[in-house]
Coordinates of C-alpha atoms in Angstrom, one line a residue:
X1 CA 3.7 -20.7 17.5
X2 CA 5.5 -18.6 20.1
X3 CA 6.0 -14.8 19.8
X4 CA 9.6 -15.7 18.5
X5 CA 8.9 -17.9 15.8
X6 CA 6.3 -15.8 14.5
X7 CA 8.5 -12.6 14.4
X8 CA 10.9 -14.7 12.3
X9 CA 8.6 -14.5 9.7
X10 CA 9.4 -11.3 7.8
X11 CA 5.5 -10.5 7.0
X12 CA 4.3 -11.5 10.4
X13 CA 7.3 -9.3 11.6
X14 CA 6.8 -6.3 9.4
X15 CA 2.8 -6.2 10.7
X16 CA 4.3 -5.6 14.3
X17 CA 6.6 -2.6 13.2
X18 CA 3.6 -1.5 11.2
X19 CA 1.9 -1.2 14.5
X20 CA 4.4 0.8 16.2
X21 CA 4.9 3.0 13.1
X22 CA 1.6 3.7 13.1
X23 CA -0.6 3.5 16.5
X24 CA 2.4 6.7 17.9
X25 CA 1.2 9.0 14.8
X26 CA -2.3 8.4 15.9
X27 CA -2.0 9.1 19.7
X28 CA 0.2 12.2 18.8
X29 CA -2.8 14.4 18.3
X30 CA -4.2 13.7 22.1
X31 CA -0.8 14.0 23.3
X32 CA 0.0 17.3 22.4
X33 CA -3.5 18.5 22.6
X34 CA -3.0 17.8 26.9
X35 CA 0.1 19.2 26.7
X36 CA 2.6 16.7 26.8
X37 CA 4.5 17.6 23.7
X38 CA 8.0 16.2 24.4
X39 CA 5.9 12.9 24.6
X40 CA 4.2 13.8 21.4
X41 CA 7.5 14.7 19.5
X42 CA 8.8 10.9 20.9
X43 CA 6.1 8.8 19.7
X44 CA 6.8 11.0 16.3
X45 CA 10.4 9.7 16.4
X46 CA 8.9 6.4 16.9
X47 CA 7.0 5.9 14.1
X48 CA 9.8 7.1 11.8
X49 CA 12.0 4.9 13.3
X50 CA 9.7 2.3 12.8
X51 CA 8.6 3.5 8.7
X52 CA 12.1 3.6 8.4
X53 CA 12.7 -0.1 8.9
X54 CA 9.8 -1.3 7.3
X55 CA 11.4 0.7 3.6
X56 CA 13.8 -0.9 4.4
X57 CA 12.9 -4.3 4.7
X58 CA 10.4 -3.9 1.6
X59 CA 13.8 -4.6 -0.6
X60 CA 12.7 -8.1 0.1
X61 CA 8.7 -7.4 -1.5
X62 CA 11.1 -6.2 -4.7
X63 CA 12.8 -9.4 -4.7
X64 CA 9.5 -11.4 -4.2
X65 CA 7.9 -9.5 -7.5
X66 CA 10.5 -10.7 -9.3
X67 CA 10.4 -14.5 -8.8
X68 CA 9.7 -15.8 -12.0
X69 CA 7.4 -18.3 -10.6
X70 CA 5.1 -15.5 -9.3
X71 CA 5.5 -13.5 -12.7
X72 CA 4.2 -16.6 -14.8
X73 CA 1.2 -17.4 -12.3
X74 CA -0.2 -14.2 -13.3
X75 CA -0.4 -15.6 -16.9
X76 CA -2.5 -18.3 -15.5
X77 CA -5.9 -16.5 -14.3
X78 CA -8.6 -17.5 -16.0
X79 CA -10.7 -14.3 -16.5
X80 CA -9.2 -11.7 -18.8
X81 CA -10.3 -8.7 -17.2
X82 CA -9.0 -9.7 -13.8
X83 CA -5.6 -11.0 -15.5
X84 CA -5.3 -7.6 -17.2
X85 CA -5.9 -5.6 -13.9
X86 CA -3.4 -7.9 -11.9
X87 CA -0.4 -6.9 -14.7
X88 CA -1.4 -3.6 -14.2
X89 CA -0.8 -3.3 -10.6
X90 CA 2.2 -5.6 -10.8
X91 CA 3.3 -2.9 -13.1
X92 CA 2.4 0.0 -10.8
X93 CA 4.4 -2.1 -7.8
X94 CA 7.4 -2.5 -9.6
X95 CA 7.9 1.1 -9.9
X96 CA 6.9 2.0 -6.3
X97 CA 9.5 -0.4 -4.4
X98 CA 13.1 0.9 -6.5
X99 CA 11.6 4.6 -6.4
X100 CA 11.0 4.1 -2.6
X101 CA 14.7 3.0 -2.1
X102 CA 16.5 5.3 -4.1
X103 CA 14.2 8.3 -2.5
X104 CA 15.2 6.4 1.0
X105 CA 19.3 6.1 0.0
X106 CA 18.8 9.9 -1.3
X107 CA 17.3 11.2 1.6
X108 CA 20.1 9.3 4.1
X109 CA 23.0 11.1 1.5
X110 CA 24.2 7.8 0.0
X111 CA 23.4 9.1 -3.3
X112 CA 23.2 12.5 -4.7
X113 CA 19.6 12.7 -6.3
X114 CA 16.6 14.7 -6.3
X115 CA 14.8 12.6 -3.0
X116 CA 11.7 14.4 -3.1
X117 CA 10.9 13.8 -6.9
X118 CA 11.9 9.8 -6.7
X119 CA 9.6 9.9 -3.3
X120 CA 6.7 11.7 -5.2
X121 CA 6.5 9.0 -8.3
X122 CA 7.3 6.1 -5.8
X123 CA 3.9 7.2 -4.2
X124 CA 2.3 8.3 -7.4
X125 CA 3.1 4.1 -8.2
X126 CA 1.9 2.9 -5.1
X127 CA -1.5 5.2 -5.5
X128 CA -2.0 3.6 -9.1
X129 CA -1.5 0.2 -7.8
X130 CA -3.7 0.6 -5.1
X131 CA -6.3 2.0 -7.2
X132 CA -6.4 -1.0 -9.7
X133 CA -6.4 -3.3 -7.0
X134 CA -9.5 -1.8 -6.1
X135 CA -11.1 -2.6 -9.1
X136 CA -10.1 -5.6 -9.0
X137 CA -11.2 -6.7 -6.0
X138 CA -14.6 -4.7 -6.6
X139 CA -15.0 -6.9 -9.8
X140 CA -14.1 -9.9 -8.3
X141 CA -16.9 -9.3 -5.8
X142 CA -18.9 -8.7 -8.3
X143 CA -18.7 -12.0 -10.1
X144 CA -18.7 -13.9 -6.3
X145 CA -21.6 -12.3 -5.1
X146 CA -24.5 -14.0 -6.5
X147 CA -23.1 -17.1 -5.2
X148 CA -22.6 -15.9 -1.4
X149 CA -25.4 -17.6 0.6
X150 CA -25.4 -17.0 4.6
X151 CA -27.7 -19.9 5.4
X152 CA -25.5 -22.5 3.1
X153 CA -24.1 -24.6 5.4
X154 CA -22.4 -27.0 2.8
X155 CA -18.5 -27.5 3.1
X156 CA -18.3 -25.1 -0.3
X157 CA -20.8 -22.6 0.6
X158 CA -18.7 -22.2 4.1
X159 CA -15.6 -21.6 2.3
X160 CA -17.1 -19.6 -0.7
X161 CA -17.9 -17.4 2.2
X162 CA -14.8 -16.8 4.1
X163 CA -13.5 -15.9 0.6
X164 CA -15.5 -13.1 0.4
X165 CA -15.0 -12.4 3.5
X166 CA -11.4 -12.0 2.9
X167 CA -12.4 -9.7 -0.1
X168 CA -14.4 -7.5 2.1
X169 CA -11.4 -7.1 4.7
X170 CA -8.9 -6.1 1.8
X171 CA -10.8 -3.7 0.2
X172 CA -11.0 -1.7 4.2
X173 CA -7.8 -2.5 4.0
X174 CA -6.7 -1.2 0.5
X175 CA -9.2 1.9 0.7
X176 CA -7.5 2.9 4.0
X177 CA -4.1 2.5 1.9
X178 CA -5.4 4.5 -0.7
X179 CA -6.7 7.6 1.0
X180 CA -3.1 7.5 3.2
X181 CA -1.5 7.3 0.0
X182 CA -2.8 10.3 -1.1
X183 CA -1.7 12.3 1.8
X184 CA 2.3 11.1 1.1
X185 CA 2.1 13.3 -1.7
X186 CA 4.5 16.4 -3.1
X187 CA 3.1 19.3 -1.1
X188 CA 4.0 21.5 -3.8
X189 CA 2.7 20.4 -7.1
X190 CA 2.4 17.1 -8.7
X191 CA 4.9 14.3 -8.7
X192 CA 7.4 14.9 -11.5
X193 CA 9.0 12.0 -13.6
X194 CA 11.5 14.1 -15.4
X195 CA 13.7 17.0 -13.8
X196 CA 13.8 18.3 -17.2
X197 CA 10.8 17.8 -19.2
X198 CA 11.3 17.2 -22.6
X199 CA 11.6 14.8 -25.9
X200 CA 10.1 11.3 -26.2
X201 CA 9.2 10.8 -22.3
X202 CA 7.2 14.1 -22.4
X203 CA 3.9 12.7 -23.0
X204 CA 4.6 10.3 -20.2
X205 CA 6.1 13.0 -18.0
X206 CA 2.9 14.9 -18.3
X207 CA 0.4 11.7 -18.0
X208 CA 2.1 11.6 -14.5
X209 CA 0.7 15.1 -13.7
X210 CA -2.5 14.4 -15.2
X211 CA -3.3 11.1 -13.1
X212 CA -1.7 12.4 -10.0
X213 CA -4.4 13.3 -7.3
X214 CA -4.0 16.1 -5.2
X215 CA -2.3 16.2 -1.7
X216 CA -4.9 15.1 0.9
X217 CA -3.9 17.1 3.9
X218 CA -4.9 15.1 7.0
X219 CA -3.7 15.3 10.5
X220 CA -1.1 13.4 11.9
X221 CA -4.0 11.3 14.1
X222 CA -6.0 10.9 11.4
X223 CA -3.3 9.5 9.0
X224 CA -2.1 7.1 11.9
X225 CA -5.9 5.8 12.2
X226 CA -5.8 4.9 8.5
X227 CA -2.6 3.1 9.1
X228 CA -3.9 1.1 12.0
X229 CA -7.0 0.3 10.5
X230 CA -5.3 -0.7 7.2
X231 CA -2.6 -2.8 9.8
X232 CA -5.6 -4.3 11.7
X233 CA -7.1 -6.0 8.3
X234 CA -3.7 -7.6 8.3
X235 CA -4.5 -9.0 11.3
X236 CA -7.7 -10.7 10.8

């Protein structure tokens, strides 16, 4: 496949840009730390150029959660617990992706809303659906491992281990995710779902607050090495 063909595809094209939003924020640091800070504020400018085309080609992960192909596969899985976990991050990603957009279309003065507040529960959503993926993955390890053998050399042994293999790389991938989520957080207070609290979605508005981590305050270096490690996993 040549470099072309392989940018046509919007996942194999959307790894690249996560490269280049990513590896400037973690060579930033070094950057400025010899000096070179005009260099350092470009490769900043690079990676939100870059973050801002990947939002905006996500519109099409929004589209691809709702094919109802997809939606009725996930009625299919066999064990309970892992069908239950895999609605509830659906659940989580379907509020991430329109929150992302309408804090994206806020923040470029399209529309007149509160950015910041949309931004903070379209992370709050992408921090719960990374979370229950977790689990899920972790208990799907769980149930695999007893029958992961490294001196099978059978045809199903060899591909019961790639398998986990696969599992292995998404969770460093998904943890990476998750502790970068984390640091995309309101820096003043929790995410809010209401900018007036009150009535029936109370209970829910405060739920929010309650789940809601902290900020993780990280440096910009730091946060671009969890991005290229999470962007390296896609990679393998």
């Amino acid at each position: 496949m040549s470099f072309s063909d392989y940018l046509a595809v919007t996942r194999n094209r959307d790894k690249v840009m996560s490269v280049i939003e990513f590896l400037p924020l973690l060579l930033q640091g070094p950057t400025t730390a010899i000096g070179m800070t005009d260099l350092a504020e470009g490769l900043l400018n690079a990676s939100a150029l870059a973050g801002g085309y990947r939002v905006v080609t996500r519109c099409s992960g929004l589209v691809d959660m709702l094919d109802p192909a997809k939606i009725a596969a996930m009625g299919t899985v066999q064990n309970p617990i892992i069908r239950k976990l895999g609605g509830i991050e659906y659940c989580f990603s379907l509020g991430f992706f329109p929150m992302e957009h309408l804090a994206l279309l806020g923040n470029r003065g399209i529309i007149k809303i509160d950015s910041a507040r949309f931004g903070g529960i379209g992370v709050f959503c992408w921090f719960c659906s990374l979370t229950v993926h977790i689990w899920r993955v972790l208990y799907e390890m769980l149930l695999e491992y007893p029958y992961v053998s490294s001196k099978a050399r059978d045809a199903a042994s060899i591909k019961r281990n790639a398998a986990f293999r696969r599992k292995i790389i998404d969770l460093v991938k998904t943890l990476s995710w998750w502790i970068f989520s984390m640091t995309c957080l309101p820096a003043n207070g929790k995410p809010q779902l209401l900018a007036n609290p009150s009535g029936l979605l109370l209970p829910l508005h405060k739920t929010v607050e309650l789940l809601a981590p902290n900020k993780l305050v990280l440096s910009t270096s730091l946060r671009g090495l969890l991005g290229m490690i999470a962007t390296a996993c896609d990679f393998m």
